[in-house]
PDB file of C-alpha atoms in Angstrom:
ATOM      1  CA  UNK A   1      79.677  74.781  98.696  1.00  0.00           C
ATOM      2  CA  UNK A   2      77.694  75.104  95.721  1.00  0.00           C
ATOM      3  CA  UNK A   3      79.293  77.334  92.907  1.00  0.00           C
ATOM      4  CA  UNK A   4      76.952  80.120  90.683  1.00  0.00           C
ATOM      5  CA  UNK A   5      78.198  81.415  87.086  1.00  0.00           C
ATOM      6  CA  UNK A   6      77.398  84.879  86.684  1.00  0.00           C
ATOM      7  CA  UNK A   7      78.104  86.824  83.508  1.00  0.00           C
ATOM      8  CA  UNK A   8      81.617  89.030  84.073  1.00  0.00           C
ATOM      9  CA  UNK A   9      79.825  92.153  83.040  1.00  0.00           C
ATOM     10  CA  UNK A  10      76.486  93.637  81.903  1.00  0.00           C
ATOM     11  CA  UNK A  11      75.216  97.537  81.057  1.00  0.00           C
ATOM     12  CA  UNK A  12      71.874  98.758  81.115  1.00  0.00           C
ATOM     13  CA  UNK A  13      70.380 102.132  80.229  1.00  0.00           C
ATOM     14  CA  UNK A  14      69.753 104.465  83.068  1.00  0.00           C
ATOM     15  CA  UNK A  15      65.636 104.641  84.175  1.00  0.00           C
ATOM     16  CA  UNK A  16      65.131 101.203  82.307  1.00  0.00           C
ATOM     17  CA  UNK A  17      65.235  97.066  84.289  1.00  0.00           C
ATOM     18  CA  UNK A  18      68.037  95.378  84.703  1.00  0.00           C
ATOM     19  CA  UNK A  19      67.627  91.812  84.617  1.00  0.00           C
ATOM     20  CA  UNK A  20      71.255  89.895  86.153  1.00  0.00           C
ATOM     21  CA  UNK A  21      71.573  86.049  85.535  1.00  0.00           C
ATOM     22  CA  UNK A  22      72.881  83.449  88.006  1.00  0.00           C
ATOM     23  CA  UNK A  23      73.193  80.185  87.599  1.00  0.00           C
ATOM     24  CA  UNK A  24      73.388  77.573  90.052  1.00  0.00           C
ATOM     25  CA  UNK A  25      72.837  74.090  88.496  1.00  0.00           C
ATOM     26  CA  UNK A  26      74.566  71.905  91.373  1.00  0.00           C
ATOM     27  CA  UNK A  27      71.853  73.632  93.698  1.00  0.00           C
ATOM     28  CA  UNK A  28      70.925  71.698  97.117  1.00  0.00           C
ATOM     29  CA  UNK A  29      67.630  71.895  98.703  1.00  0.00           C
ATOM     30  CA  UNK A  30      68.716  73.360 101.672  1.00  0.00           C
ATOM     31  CA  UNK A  31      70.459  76.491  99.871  1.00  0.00           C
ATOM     32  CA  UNK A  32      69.094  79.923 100.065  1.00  0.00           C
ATOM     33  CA  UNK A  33      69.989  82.471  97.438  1.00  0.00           C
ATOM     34  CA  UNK A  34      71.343  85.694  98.342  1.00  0.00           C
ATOM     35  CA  UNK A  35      72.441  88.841  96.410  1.00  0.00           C
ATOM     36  CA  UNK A  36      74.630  91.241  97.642  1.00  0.00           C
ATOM     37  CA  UNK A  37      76.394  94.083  95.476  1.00  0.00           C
ATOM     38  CA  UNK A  38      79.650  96.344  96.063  1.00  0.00           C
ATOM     39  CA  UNK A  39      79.240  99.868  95.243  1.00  0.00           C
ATOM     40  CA  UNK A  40      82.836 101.296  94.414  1.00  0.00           C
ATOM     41  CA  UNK A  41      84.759 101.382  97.285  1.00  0.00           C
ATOM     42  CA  UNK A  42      82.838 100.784  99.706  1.00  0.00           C
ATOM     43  CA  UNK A  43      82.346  96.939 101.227  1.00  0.00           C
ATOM     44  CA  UNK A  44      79.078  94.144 100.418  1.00  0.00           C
ATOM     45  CA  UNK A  45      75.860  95.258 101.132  1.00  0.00           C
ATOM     46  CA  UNK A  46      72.315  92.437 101.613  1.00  0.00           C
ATOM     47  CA  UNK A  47      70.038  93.232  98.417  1.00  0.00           C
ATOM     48  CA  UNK A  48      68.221  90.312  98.434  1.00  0.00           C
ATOM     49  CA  UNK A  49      67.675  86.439  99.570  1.00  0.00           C
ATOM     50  CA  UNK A  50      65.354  83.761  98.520  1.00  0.00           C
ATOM     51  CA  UNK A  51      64.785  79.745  99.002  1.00  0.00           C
ATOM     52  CA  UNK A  52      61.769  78.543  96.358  1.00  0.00           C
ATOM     53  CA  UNK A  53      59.190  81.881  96.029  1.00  0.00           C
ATOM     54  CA  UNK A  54      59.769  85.128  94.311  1.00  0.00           C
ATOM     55  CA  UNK A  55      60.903  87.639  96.417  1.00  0.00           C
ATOM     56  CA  UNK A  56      60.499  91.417  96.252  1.00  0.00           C
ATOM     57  CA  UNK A  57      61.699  94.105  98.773  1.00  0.00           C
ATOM     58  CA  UNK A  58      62.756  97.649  98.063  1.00  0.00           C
ATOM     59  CA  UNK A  59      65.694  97.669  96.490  1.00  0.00           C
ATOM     60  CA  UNK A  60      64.953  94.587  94.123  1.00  0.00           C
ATOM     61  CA  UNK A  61      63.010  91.612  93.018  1.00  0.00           C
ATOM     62  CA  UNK A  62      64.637  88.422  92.866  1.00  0.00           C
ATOM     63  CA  UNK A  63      63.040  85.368  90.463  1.00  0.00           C
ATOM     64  CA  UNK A  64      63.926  81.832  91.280  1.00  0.00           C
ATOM     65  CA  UNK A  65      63.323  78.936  88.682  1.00  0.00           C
ATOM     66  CA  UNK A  66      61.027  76.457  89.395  1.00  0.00           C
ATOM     67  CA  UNK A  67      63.937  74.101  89.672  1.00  0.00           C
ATOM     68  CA  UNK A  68      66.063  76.190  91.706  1.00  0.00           C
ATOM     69  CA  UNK A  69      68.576  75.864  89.060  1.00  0.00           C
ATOM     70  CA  UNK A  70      68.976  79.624  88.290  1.00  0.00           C
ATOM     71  CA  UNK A  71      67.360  82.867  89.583  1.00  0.00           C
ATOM     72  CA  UNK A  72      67.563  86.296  88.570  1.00  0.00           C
ATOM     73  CA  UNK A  73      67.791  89.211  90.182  1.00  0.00           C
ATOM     74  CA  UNK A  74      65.418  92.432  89.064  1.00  0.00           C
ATOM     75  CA  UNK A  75      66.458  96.048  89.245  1.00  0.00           C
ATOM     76  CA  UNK A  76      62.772  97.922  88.348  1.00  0.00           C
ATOM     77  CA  UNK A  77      64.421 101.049  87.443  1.00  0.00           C
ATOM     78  CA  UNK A  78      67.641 101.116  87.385  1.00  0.00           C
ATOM     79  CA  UNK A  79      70.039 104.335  88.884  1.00  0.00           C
ATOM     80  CA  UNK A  80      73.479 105.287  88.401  1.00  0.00           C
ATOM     81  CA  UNK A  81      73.677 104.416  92.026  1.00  0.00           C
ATOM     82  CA  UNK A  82      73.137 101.120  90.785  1.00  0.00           C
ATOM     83  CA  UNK A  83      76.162 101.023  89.154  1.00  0.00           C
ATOM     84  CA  UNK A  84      78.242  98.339  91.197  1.00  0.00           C
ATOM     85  CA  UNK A  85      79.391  94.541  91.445  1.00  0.00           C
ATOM     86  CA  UNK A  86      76.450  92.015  91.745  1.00  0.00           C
ATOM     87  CA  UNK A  87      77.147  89.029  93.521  1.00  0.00           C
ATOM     88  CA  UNK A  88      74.721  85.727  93.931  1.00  0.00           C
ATOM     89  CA  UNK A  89      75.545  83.517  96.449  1.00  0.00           C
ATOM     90  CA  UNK A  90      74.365  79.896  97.591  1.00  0.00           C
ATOM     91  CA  UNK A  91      74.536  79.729 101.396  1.00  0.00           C
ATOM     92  CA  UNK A  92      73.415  76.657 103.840  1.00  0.00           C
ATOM     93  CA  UNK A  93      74.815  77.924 106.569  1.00  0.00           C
ATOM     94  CA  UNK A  94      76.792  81.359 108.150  1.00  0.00           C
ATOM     95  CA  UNK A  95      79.546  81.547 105.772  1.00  0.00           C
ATOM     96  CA  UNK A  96      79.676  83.635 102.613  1.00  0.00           C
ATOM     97  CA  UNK A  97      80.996  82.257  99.583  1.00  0.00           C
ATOM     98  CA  UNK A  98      81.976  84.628  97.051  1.00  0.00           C
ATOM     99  CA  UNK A  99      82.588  84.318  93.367  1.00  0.00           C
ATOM    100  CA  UNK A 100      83.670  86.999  90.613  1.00  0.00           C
ATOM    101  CA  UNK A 101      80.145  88.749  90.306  1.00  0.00           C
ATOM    102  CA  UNK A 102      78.701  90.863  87.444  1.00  0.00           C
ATOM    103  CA  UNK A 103      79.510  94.106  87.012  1.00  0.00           C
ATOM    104  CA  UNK A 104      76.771  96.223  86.281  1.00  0.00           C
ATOM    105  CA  UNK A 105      77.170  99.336  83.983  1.00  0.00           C
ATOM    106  CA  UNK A 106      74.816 102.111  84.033  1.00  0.00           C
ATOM    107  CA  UNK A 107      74.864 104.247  81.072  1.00  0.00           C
ATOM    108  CA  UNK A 108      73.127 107.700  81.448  1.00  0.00           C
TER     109      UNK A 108
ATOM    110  CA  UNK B   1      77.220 106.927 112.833  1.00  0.00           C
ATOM    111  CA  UNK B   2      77.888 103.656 110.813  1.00  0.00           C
ATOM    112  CA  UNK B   3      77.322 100.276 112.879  1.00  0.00           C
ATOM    113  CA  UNK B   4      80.432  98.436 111.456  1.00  0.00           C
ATOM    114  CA  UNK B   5      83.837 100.842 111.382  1.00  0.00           C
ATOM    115  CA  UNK B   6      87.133  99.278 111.033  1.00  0.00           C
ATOM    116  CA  UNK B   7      90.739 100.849 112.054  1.00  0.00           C
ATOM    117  CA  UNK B   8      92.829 101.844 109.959  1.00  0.00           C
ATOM    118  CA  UNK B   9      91.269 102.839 106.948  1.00  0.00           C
ATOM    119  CA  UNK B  10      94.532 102.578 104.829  1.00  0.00           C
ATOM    120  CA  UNK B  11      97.736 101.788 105.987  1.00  0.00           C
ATOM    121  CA  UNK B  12     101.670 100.823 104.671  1.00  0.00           C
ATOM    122  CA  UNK B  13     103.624  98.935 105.792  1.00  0.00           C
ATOM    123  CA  UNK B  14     107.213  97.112 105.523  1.00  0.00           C
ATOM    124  CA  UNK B  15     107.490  93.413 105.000  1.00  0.00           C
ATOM    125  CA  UNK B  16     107.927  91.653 108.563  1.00  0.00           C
ATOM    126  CA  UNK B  17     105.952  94.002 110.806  1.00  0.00           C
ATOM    127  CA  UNK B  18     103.444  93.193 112.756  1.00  0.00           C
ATOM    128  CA  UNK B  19     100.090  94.500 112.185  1.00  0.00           C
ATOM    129  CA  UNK B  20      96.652  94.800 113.662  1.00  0.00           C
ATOM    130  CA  UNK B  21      93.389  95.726 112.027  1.00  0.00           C
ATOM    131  CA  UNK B  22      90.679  96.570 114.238  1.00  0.00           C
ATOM    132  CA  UNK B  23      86.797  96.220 113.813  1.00  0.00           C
ATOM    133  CA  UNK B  24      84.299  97.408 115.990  1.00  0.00           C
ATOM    134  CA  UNK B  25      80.704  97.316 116.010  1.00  0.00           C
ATOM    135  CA  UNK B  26      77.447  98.878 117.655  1.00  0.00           C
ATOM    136  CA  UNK B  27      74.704  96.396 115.723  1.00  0.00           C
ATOM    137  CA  UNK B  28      74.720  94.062 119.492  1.00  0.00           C
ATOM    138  CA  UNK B  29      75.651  91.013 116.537  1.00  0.00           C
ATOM    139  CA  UNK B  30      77.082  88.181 117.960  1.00  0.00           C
ATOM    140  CA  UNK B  31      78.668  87.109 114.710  1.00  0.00           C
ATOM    141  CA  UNK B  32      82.171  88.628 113.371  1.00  0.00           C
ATOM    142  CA  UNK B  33      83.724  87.628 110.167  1.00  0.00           C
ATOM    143  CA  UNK B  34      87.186  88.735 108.756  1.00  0.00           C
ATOM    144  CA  UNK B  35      86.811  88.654 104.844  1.00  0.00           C
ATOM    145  CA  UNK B  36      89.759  89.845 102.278  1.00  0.00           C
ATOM    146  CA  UNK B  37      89.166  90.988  98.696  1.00  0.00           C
ATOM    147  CA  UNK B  38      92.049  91.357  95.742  1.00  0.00           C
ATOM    148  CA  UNK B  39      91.824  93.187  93.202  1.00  0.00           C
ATOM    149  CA  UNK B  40      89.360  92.208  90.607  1.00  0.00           C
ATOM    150  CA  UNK B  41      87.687  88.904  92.621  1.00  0.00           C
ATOM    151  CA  UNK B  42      85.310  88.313  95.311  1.00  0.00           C
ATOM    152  CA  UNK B  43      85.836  88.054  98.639  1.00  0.00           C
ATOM    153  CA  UNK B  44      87.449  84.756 100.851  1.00  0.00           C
ATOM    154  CA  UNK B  45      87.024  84.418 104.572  1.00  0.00           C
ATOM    155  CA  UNK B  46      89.911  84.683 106.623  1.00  0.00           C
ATOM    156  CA  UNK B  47      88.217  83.710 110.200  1.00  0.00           C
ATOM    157  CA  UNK B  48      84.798  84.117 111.461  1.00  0.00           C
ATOM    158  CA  UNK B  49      83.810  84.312 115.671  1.00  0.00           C
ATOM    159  CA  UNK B  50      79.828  83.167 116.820  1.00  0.00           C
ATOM    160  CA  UNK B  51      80.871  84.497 120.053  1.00  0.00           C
ATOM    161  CA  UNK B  52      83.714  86.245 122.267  1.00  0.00           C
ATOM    162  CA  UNK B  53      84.809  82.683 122.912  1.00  0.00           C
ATOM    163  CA  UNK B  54      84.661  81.264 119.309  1.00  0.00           C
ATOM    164  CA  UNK B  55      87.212  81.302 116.584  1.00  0.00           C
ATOM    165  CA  UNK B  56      86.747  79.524 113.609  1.00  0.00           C
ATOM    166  CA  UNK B  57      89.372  79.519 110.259  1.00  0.00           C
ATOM    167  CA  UNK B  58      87.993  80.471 107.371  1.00  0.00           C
ATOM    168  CA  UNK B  59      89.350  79.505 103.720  1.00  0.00           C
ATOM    169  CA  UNK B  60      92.543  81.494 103.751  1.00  0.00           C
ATOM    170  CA  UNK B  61      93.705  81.819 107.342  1.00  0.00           C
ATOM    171  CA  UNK B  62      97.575  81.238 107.437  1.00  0.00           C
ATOM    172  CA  UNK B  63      99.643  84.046 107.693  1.00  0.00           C
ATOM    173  CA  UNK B  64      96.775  85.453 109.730  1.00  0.00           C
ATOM    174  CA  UNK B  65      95.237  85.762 113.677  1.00  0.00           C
ATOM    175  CA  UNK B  66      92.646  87.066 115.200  1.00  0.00           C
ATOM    176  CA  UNK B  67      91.538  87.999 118.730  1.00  0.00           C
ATOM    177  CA  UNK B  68      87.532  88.751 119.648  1.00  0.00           C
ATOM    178  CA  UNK B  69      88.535  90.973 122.562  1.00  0.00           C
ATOM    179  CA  UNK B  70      84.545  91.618 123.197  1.00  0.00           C
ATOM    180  CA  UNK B  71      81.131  91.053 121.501  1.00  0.00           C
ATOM    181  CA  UNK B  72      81.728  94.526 119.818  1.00  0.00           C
ATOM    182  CA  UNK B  73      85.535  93.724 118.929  1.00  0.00           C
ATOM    183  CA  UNK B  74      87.569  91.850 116.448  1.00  0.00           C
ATOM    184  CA  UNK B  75      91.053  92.458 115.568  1.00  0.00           C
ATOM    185  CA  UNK B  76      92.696  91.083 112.829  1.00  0.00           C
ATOM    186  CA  UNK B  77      96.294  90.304 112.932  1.00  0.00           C
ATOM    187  CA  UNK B  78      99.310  90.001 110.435  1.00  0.00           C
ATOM    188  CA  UNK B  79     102.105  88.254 112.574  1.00  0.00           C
ATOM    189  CA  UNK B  80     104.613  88.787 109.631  1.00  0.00           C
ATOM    190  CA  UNK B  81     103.590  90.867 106.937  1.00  0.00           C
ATOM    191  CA  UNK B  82     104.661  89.823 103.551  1.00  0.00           C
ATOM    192  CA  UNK B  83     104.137  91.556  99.762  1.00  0.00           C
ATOM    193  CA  UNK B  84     100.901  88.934  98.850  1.00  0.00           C
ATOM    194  CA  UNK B  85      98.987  90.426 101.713  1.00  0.00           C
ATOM    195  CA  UNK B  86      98.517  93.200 100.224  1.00  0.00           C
ATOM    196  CA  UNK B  87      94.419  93.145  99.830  1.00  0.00           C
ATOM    197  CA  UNK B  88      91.519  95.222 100.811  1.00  0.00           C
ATOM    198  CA  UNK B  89      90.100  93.592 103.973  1.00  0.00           C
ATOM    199  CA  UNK B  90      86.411  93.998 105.280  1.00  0.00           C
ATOM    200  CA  UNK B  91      85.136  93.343 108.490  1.00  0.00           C
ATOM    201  CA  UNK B  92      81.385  92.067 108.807  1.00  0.00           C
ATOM    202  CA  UNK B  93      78.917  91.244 111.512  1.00  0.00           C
ATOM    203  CA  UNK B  94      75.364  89.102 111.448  1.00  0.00           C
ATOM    204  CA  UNK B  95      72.922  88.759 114.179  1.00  0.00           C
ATOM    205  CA  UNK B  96      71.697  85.416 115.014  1.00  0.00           C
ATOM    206  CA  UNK B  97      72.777  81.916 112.640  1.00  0.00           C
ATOM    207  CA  UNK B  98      71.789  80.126 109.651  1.00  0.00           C
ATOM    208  CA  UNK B  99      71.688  80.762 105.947  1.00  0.00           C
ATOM    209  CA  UNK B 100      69.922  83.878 105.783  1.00  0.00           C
ATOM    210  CA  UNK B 101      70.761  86.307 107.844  1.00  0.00           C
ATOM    211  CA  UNK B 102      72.446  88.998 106.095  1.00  0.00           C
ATOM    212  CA  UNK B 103      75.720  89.864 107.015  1.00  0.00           C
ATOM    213  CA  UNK B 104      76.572  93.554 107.456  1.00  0.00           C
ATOM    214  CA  UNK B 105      80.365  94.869 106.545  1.00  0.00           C
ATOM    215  CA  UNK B 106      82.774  97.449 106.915  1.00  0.00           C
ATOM    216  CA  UNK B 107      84.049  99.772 104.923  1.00  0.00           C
ATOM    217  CA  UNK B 108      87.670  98.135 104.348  1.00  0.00           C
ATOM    218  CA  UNK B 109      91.046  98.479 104.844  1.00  0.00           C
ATOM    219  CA  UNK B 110      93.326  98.984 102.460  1.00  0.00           C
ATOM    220  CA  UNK B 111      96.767  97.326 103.379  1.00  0.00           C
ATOM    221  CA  UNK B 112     100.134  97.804 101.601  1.00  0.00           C
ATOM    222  CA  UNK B 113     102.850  95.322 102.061  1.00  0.00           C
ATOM    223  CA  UNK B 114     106.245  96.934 100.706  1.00  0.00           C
TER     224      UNK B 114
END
């Protein structure tokens, strides 16, 4: 499976965007890109998922290099609800693969 | 009511017991995945099912069973418990295959291995 680098940790202001990084360099064509994030205690929950296009729904936006090579996923307005562990994934097929994630910070 | 609920929510136990976590869901997903998490990393896939007759090993699956007693239903088993167990564990579910369907989880067991 293909392996993403996500930064360990991030903050972000309360009311303001959050913008998290993922790289993916080793990429394959067939891989979609999926968020999910882990509020505290509680298990993974689906944020977002892309293949090529931009992709917005109503908890995020997510933005996928033209190369596929990284994407980033786009809080508008960020909550402290939002406070959590952020997790991209590559996935070509029904297994989950999960790395480290970032941990966003929310500061009021 | 939540659709994914796993049994028990936290439980200790001795090293060498048997143990059984339960998941059971109302979502009608055909798909059941075992996942555990330690502290401070993602999550690694114990075993998944695609149906009641399926069982698949997942990256870290010794020490571990499972049983899909129904299409709701999927117990995870600890035939021996021992100290390194000791993990949060998450049961998910996802409706029909491929590489994006999103995969719905539990809300975890905490497990203590004295």
């Amino acid at each position: 499976d293909a392996k993403t680098t996500q930064p360990n940790s991030m903050e972000s202001n309360e009311e303001e965007p959050v913008h998290l990084p993922c790289n993916h360099s080793t990429i394959s064509g067939t891989d979609y890109i999926h968020w999910y994030r882990q509020l505290p205690s509680q298990g993974p929950e689906y944020v977002i998922h892309g293949l090529t296009s931009n992709v917005n729904n109503r908890m995020a936006s997510l933005a996928i290099a033209e190369d596929r090579k990284s994407s980033t996923l786009i809080l508008h307005r960020a909550t402290l609800r939002d406070a959590a562990v952020y997790y991209c994934i590559l996935r070509d097929n029904d297994k989950i693969i999960f790395g480290k994630g970032t941990r966003l910070h929310i500061l009021p | 009511d939540a659709d994914v609920t796993q049994t028990p929510r936290n439980r200790i136990t001795k090293t060498g017991k048997r143990i059984m976590l339960e998941c059971s869901q109302t979502k009608g997903h055909d798909r059941m995945y075992w996942y555990r998490q330690d502290p401070g990393l993602g999550l690694r896939l114990i075993y998944y099912s695609f149906d009641v007759k399926d069982i698949n090993k997942g990256e870290i699956s010794d020490g571990y069973s499972v049983s899909r007693q129904a299409q709701a239903k999927f117990s995870l088993s600890l035939e021996s418990a021992i100290p390194n167990q000791t993990a949060l564990y998450f049961c998910a579910t996802s409706g029909s295959g491929g590489p994006y369907n999103e995969q719905f989880f539990g809300p975890g067991t905490r497990l203590t291995v004295l």
